[in-house]
Structure formats: structure tokens, C-alpha cells
Coordinates of C-alpha atoms and ligand atoms in Angstrom, one line a residue:
M1 CA 62.9 42.9 31.3
I2 CA 62.7 42.8 27.6
D3 CA 64.3 39.6 27.6
Q4 CA 60.9 38.2 30.0
L5 CA 58.6 40.2 27.8
N6 CA 59.5 38.4 24.4
K7 CA 59.6 34.8 26.6
L8 CA 56.6 35.2 28.1
R9 CA 55.3 36.1 24.4
D10 CA 56.5 33.2 22.7
E11 CA 55.3 31.2 25.6
A12 CA 51.7 32.9 25.5
L13 CA 51.7 32.0 21.9
A14 CA 52.8 28.6 21.7
E15 CA 50.0 28.0 23.7
L16 CA 47.7 30.0 22.0
S17 CA 48.2 27.6 18.7
S18 CA 47.4 24.3 20.7
I19 CA 44.0 25.4 21.8
H20 CA 41.1 24.1 20.1
D21 CA 37.5 25.3 22.3
L22 CA 36.6 28.4 23.3
G23 CA 36.4 27.1 27.3
E24 CA 40.0 27.0 26.6
L25 CA 40.7 30.1 25.4
E26 CA 39.1 31.9 27.9
V27 CA 41.4 30.1 30.6
W28 CA 44.3 31.6 28.6
R29 CA 43.2 34.9 28.2
V30 CA 42.7 35.0 32.3
K31 CA 46.2 33.7 32.4
Y32 CA 47.8 36.0 30.2
L33 CA 45.6 39.0 29.5
G34 CA 43.4 39.1 32.8
K35 CA 43.7 41.1 35.7
K36 CA 46.1 39.0 37.5
G37 CA 47.4 37.6 34.5
A38 CA 51.4 37.6 33.9
L39 CA 51.5 40.5 31.3
T40 CA 49.0 42.2 33.8
A41 CA 51.6 41.7 36.1
M42 CA 54.8 42.5 34.5
L43 CA 53.4 46.0 33.2
R44 CA 52.6 46.9 36.9
Q45 CA 56.5 46.3 37.5
L46 CA 56.8 49.2 34.8
G47 CA 56.7 51.8 37.4
T48 CA 60.0 50.4 39.4
L49 CA 61.9 50.8 36.4
S50 CA 64.3 53.5 35.9
P51 CA 63.3 56.8 33.6
E52 CA 65.4 56.0 31.6
E53 CA 64.6 51.8 31.2
R54 CA 60.7 52.8 30.8
P55 CA 59.9 54.1 27.3
A56 CA 61.9 51.1 25.7
V57 CA 60.5 48.6 27.9
G58 CA 57.0 49.9 27.9
Q59 CA 56.6 49.8 24.1
A60 CA 58.2 46.4 24.1
A61 CA 55.4 45.5 26.8
N62 CA 52.7 47.6 24.9
Q63 CA 53.7 45.7 21.7
V64 CA 53.7 42.5 23.3
K65 CA 50.3 43.0 25.0
A66 CA 49.1 44.1 21.6
R67 CA 50.2 41.3 19.6
L68 CA 48.3 38.8 22.5
E69 CA 45.2 40.8 22.0
S70 CA 45.7 40.7 18.4
Q71 CA 46.1 36.6 18.4
F72 CA 43.7 36.3 21.2
A73 CA 41.0 38.2 19.0
E74 CA 41.8 36.1 16.1
K75 CA 41.6 32.6 17.7
E76 CA 38.3 33.7 19.3
A77 CA 37.0 34.4 15.5
E78 CA 38.4 31.0 14.3
L79 CA 36.6 29.0 16.9
Q80 CA 33.4 30.6 17.2
Q81 CA 33.1 30.2 13.5
A82 CA 34.2 26.6 14.3
A83 CA 31.2 26.3 16.8
R84 CA 28.9 27.5 14.5
A85 CA 29.5 25.5 11.7
L86 CA 29.4 22.3 14.2
A87 CA 26.0 23.8 15.1
M88 CA 24.6 23.7 12.1
E89 CA 26.1 20.6 11.0
R90 CA 24.2 19.0 14.2
E91 CA 21.0 20.9 13.3
R92 CA 21.3 19.9 9.9
V93 CA 18.2 18.0 8.4
D94 CA 18.5 15.9 5.3
V95 CA 15.7 15.8 3.1
T96 CA 16.3 13.4 1.2
L97 CA 15.7 10.7 3.6
P98 CA 12.4 8.8 3.2
G99 CA 9.6 9.9 5.2
R100 CA 7.9 6.9 7.6
P101 CA 5.5 5.3 6.0
L102 CA 1.8 6.0 7.1
A103 CA -0.1 3.2 8.2
L104 CA -3.0 3.3 6.1
G105 CA -6.8 2.1 6.8
Q106 CA -8.7 0.1 3.7
L107 CA -12.1 -0.9 3.4
H108 CA -12.9 -4.4 5.2
P109 CA -13.5 -7.1 2.8
T110 CA -17.1 -7.6 3.2
T111 CA -17.7 -3.7 2.5
R112 CA -15.6 -4.2 -0.5
V113 CA -18.0 -6.8 -1.8
L114 CA -21.3 -5.1 -0.9
K115 CA -19.7 -2.2 -2.4
E116 CA -19.4 -4.1 -5.9
I117 CA -22.8 -5.6 -5.4
L118 CA -24.6 -2.6 -4.7
D119 CA -23.0 -1.0 -7.6
A120 CA -24.8 -4.2 -10.1
F121 CA -27.7 -3.8 -9.0
V122 CA -27.5 -0.1 -9.1
T123 CA -26.8 0.2 -12.4
M124 CA -29.8 -1.9 -13.4
G125 CA -32.1 0.4 -11.6
F126 CA -32.3 -0.6 -8.3
Q127 CA -32.9 2.2 -5.5
V128 CA -30.5 1.0 -2.0
V129 CA -32.2 1.2 1.2
E130 CA -31.6 0.1 4.4
G131 CA -33.8 -1.5 7.9
P132 CA -33.6 -2.3 11.2
E133 CA -31.4 -4.9 12.7
V134 CA -33.6 -5.3 15.8
E135 CA -36.6 -6.6 14.2
W136 CA -40.6 -7.6 15.3
D137 CA -41.2 -11.1 14.7
Y138 CA -44.1 -10.1 12.5
Y139 CA -41.8 -8.7 9.5
N140 CA -39.0 -11.1 10.0
F141 CA -41.2 -14.2 9.9
E142 CA -45.4 -13.5 10.2
A143 CA -45.4 -11.0 7.2
L144 CA -43.4 -13.5 4.8
N145 CA -45.6 -16.7 5.2
I146 CA -43.8 -17.5 8.4
P147 CA -46.5 -18.2 11.3
K148 CA -45.6 -19.3 14.9
D149 CA -45.4 -23.0 15.0
H150 CA -44.4 -23.1 11.2
P151 CA -41.6 -25.7 11.2
A152 CA -40.0 -23.3 8.6
R153 CA -38.7 -21.5 11.7
D154 CA -36.3 -24.0 12.2
M155 CA -34.6 -22.8 9.7
W156 CA -33.7 -19.3 11.0
D157 CA -33.5 -19.5 14.4
T158 CA -32.0 -16.4 16.4
F159 CA -31.7 -14.1 19.3
Y160 CA -35.0 -12.8 20.6
V161 CA -35.1 -9.6 22.6
S162 CA -37.2 -9.6 25.9
M163 CA -40.1 -6.4 25.8
D164 CA -41.5 -5.5 29.3
G165 CA -40.4 -9.0 29.9
K166 CA -42.2 -10.8 27.1
P167 CA -40.0 -12.6 25.4
G168 CA -40.8 -13.5 21.8
E169 CA -41.9 -10.1 19.8
M170 CA -38.8 -8.8 19.0
L171 CA -35.5 -10.4 17.7
L172 CA -32.3 -10.1 15.7
R173 CA -33.5 -10.1 12.3
T174 CA -32.8 -13.5 10.8
H175 CA -32.6 -11.9 7.1
T176 CA -33.0 -9.2 5.1
S177 CA -36.3 -10.4 3.7
P178 CA -38.5 -8.4 6.1
N179 CA -37.7 -5.3 4.5
Q180 CA -39.6 -6.2 1.4
V181 CA -42.8 -5.6 3.5
R182 CA -41.4 -2.4 4.7
V183 CA -40.8 -1.5 1.5
M184 CA -43.7 -2.0 0.0
E185 CA -46.1 -1.0 3.0
K186 CA -44.5 2.1 2.3
T187 CA -44.5 2.7 -1.1
R188 CA -46.7 1.8 -3.8
P189 CA -45.1 0.0 -7.3
P190 CA -42.7 0.3 -9.2
V191 CA -41.1 -1.5 -6.5
R192 CA -36.9 -2.0 -7.3
V193 CA -34.9 -2.0 -3.8
I194 CA -32.2 -3.4 -2.9
V195 CA -31.5 -3.7 0.9
P196 CA -27.8 -4.6 2.8
G197 CA -27.3 -5.4 6.1
K198 CA -26.2 -7.4 9.3
C199 CA -28.7 -10.3 9.8
Y200 CA -28.0 -12.8 13.0
R201 CA -28.8 -16.2 13.9
Y202 CA -28.5 -18.8 16.6
E203 CA -25.6 -21.0 15.0
A204 CA -23.5 -23.7 15.8
I205 CA -20.1 -22.3 14.1
D206 CA -18.2 -23.3 11.6
P207 CA -16.3 -22.8 8.3
S208 CA -19.2 -22.0 6.7
H209 CA -21.6 -20.7 9.5
E210 CA -21.4 -17.8 11.4
S211 CA -24.1 -15.8 14.5
M212 CA -23.3 -12.5 12.3
F213 CA -22.9 -12.1 8.5
Y214 CA -24.3 -9.8 6.1
Q215 CA -27.1 -9.9 3.5
V216 CA -28.5 -7.8 0.5
E217 CA -32.0 -8.5 -0.4
G218 CA -33.5 -7.2 -3.4
L219 CA -37.4 -6.9 -4.6
A220 CA -38.5 -5.6 -7.8
I221 CA -42.7 -5.4 -8.4
D222 CA -44.2 -4.0 -10.9
E223 CA -47.3 -5.0 -13.8
N224 CA -46.1 -7.8 -16.1
I225 CA -42.9 -8.4 -14.2
T226 CA -42.1 -12.9 -14.9
F227 CA -40.1 -15.6 -14.1
A228 CA -38.0 -14.5 -17.6
D229 CA -37.7 -10.8 -15.8
M230 CA -35.8 -12.5 -12.9
K231 CA -33.6 -15.0 -14.2
G232 CA -32.4 -12.0 -16.7
T233 CA -31.5 -9.7 -14.2
L234 CA -29.8 -12.1 -11.9
S235 CA -27.7 -13.6 -14.9
A236 CA -27.1 -10.1 -15.8
F237 CA -25.6 -9.6 -12.2
A238 CA -23.9 -12.3 -11.5
R239 CA -22.1 -11.9 -15.0
M240 CA -21.5 -8.5 -13.6
L241 CA -19.6 -10.3 -10.6
F242 CA -18.0 -13.5 -11.7
G243 CA -17.6 -13.1 -15.4
Q244 CA -19.2 -12.5 -19.0
D245 CA -18.7 -16.3 -20.0
R246 CA -20.4 -17.6 -16.7
K247 CA -23.4 -20.0 -17.0
V248 CA -26.5 -19.7 -14.4
R249 CA -28.9 -22.7 -13.2
F250 CA -32.1 -22.5 -11.3
R251 CA -33.0 -25.4 -9.5
C252 CA -36.4 -25.4 -7.6
D253 CA -35.9 -24.2 -3.5
Y254 CA -38.4 -23.6 -0.8
F255 CA -38.7 -20.0 1.0
P256 CA -42.3 -19.8 1.9
F257 CA -42.6 -15.8 1.2
V258 CA -42.0 -17.0 -2.7
E259 CA -43.5 -19.5 -5.0
P260 CA -42.0 -20.6 -7.4
G261 CA -38.9 -20.4 -5.5
V262 CA -35.2 -21.3 -6.6
D263 CA -31.7 -21.5 -5.8
M264 CA -29.4 -20.1 -8.4
S265 CA -25.6 -20.9 -9.1
I266 CA -23.0 -20.7 -11.3
D267 CA -21.0 -22.3 -13.4
C268 CA -17.7 -23.3 -11.5
Y269 CA -15.6 -20.6 -12.6
V270 CA -11.9 -22.8 -11.7
C271 CA -13.1 -25.9 -13.1
K272 CA -15.6 -24.4 -15.7
G273 CA -17.9 -27.2 -14.5
A274 CA -15.5 -30.3 -14.6
G275 CA -15.6 -30.3 -11.1
C276 CA -13.0 -29.2 -8.3
R277 CA -12.5 -28.7 -4.8
L278 CA -14.1 -25.4 -4.8
C279 CA -17.4 -26.8 -6.3
G280 CA -17.2 -29.4 -4.1
S281 CA -16.9 -31.8 -7.8
T282 CA -20.4 -30.7 -9.1
G283 CA -19.5 -28.3 -11.5
W284 CA -21.4 -25.7 -10.1
L285 CA -21.5 -22.7 -6.7
E286 CA -24.8 -21.3 -5.3
I287 CA -24.7 -17.7 -5.3
M288 CA -28.4 -16.6 -4.3
G289 CA -32.1 -17.8 -3.2
A290 CA -34.5 -16.0 -5.3
G291 CA -38.6 -16.3 -6.1
M292 CA -42.0 -14.8 -7.8
V293 CA -43.4 -13.0 -4.4
H294 CA -45.8 -14.8 -2.8
P295 CA -49.6 -13.4 -3.8
K296 CA -50.1 -13.6 0.0
E297 CA -47.3 -11.1 0.5
L298 CA -48.8 -8.9 -1.6
E299 CA -52.2 -8.8 -0.4
R300 CA -51.4 -8.7 3.3
V301 CA -49.8 -4.7 2.1
G302 CA -52.6 -4.0 0.1
Y303 CA -51.0 -5.1 -3.8
D304 CA -53.6 -6.4 -6.0
P305 CA -51.9 -10.1 -6.9
S306 CA -53.7 -9.9 -10.3
V307 CA -52.4 -6.8 -11.5
Y308 CA -48.7 -6.9 -9.6
S309 CA -45.8 -9.6 -9.7
G310 CA -42.7 -9.6 -8.8
F311 CA -39.2 -11.5 -8.0
A312 CA -37.3 -11.1 -4.5
F313 CA -33.6 -12.7 -4.1
G314 CA -31.4 -12.9 -1.0
L315 CA -27.9 -13.3 -1.2
G316 CA -24.8 -13.3 1.3
P317 CA -22.0 -11.1 0.4
E318 CA -19.8 -12.8 2.4
R319 CA -19.9 -16.2 0.8
I320 CA -19.8 -14.1 -2.7
A321 CA -16.1 -12.9 -1.4
M322 CA -15.5 -16.2 -0.2
L323 CA -16.1 -17.9 -4.1
K324 CA -14.2 -14.6 -5.6
S325 CA -11.5 -14.3 -3.3
G326 CA -11.2 -18.6 -2.4
I327 CA -11.9 -18.1 1.5
D328 CA -12.1 -21.0 3.3
D329 CA -13.4 -20.3 6.6
I330 CA -16.4 -17.4 7.3
R331 CA -14.7 -17.0 10.7
L332 CA -11.7 -15.0 9.4
F333 CA -14.4 -11.9 8.4
Y334 CA -15.2 -10.9 12.0
S335 CA -12.3 -12.3 14.0
N336 CA -10.5 -9.3 13.6
D337 CA -7.1 -11.0 12.3
L338 CA -4.9 -8.2 10.8
R339 CA -2.8 -11.0 8.4
F340 CA -6.1 -12.1 7.2
L341 CA -7.4 -7.9 6.8
R342 CA -4.3 -7.0 5.4
Q343 CA -5.0 -9.3 2.2
F344 CA -7.3 -7.2 1.0
R345 CA -6.0 -4.1 -0.5
Ligands
LIG401 N1 -33.8 -14.8 3.0 C1 -33.8 -15.9 3.0 C2 -32.4 -16.5 3.6 O1 -31.8 -15.8 4.6 C3 -33.1 -15.8 1.6 C4 -33.8 -15.3 0.6 C5 -34.4 -16.7 -0.8 C6 -34.4 -14.3 0.1 C7 -35.4 -16.2 -1.4 C8 -35.5 -14.3 -0.8 C9 -35.5 -15.1 -1.8 O2 -35.9 -12.6 -1.4 O3 -36.5 -15.1 -2.4 O4 -32.3 -17.9 3.4

């Protein structure tokens, strides 16, 4: 029986050494040390031995049992340790991995150039104000010397809003100029304001015409403001945006609310006036309309034209952005194409 015990021990230990996980180890424990296990069965047979044989065999059996139990405990500890290490390895976080990039928003190209334009005028003492996009016919036209049936209305066709079933009195403003009147009605001179905002026109859409676009209006009224003040202010602005070496040109133009009226150009900064594709071979780029505020407009808001005078101007930020960034189609601004918008970071 001692031989049998030793054989059982050797078998059990050999098997134990080839075990690699806790599941197999449990099977092994049940097989040898469990209640119905091989060693337990042999221990039960001790009772059948003669009293002479019993002590030696009993001692041998206990040694085998102790050996298997201690080997089992050792193996179990070893496998548990390995399992813990594996679990830790699986949960490991690699803190050196670069993070996923966040999708950052950015300012729209119109907003960017608007900020630049406003900053330039704020530096020169102008205050930023805003006015309504849905406007009365009176402010958009009448108060700007554009009465009903005046041919100048053809320059500004728009979308009309019907009021109590009566079309015609309210409209989407075609320019920011109505705010000249709104500001003057509410304040006394001196006035120095700049008015950014959206405008709308009933347009045949093409690369240089949109039905929605922005404008920036400017107005300066005081005693003794002259055409020279206008030229100085607008030239300073053009040089802030397009470079200190810009030349400027003022030519006569017609806007019913100013007299005289002008359009202002800068010399083409690509060809320096020699003529190129950007300036259509003219050497000049038109950037805004302007003029001395019409005396009738001043009278209408109760400003005495023999005391007060001033200048007004209007420009399109999309056009400024197009010139600055070489954009050749105004429709790109509001067609929500991310490939276009992402270029302005
Ligand atoms: N409101 C004009 C337009 O939309 C632009 C303009 C021209 C504004 C001359 C002015 C000005 O204030 O003096 O075409």
C-alpha cells in the first residue's frame, strides 16, 4: 500500500506540474484531494489494515496528503498571481498615446473680416450700433431721398413683408443705410457710428451677387466736417486693411442720400496698378460707396444743415474678404461647404 501511495503521489505531482490555469487546478484538487478523490479513498482503506501495518502506512499516507496539499497551495498561489498580472495588463492604460483631436469651431470668414473692419473704425472713435433687418419702407427708402416711383428704387429691389394684408410698407432692408436716419433721430451731433448687419435683395444670383449679404454703414456728423475729413478717414481705413502703401481713388457716383456721392477704390495690391486679373486690368479695386450726407436728410431729422454736415459710407464685408483672400465667388460664403469654410483658420 505504501507503494501505491507513492505511485499516486508521483502521478499527482506530475499532473500538477502541467497545469496552467485555476480551472484545471480545481479539477485536479477534486480528483486527488476531494471527498471522492483518489487519496481520500486510500485513506479510507487504512481501517482495513492490521494494527501492525497501520502506523507506518498511516504515516506515509499523511505525508503524501500533506505534500499534495502544500504543492496544491503553492500552485494555487502561483496561478492566482499570474491571473492578477494578466488582468492588470489587460486594464493597463497607455498614457503616452496621443489624444483624439477635438473638432474645434472657428469664426466664419465674414465674421472675421467684420471684426477687422469694426476694429479699424473703433480705433478712429466710431461706436458700433445695430438696427433691424426687417425695416419700414420709410427708413429704407423715403427718408434716404428715394420716394416711391423714384427710378433709384430699381437699384434696390427686395423682399416685401405684408402688414395686415397690405404689402409694401415693410421689407427686408436692402442696405444698412436706414440706420443713418435711425441713429440721427435718436441722438444729437456729434455722431460717429458704424453699423454692421445683414441685408437682402431680390437678385439674380451670380458670382458677385447674393440675395443675403452683409454691409457695414458708417456715419459721422458734426460741425465743420468736410469732404477732406471723409477722404482722410476712409483712406486711413483702407490702409489699415490693405496695407499702408495703398493709394486711394474717389470718383463721382450717385446715391440719393449723399451729395456729392463717390465710389472709393484702392490701387490693386496684386499688380500695384499695372493691371491684372483681380482688378480686371484696371489697376483699381472698388471697395465702397460714400459721400457727404444730403442736406434734406439732415433736415428731415431736425439737424440744421447750415450748422451740421457729415459723411456716410457703406461697404460689403464679403467683397472685402473676397479681395483680401482671393475668393472669386460670393456664393461660397453661405453655401455651407466645409471645404471652403475650413480654409479660414
Ligand atoms: N447703401 C449703399 C448701397 O447699398 C451704399 C452706400 C453708398 C452707403 C453711399 C452710403 C453712402 O452711406 O454714402 O449700395
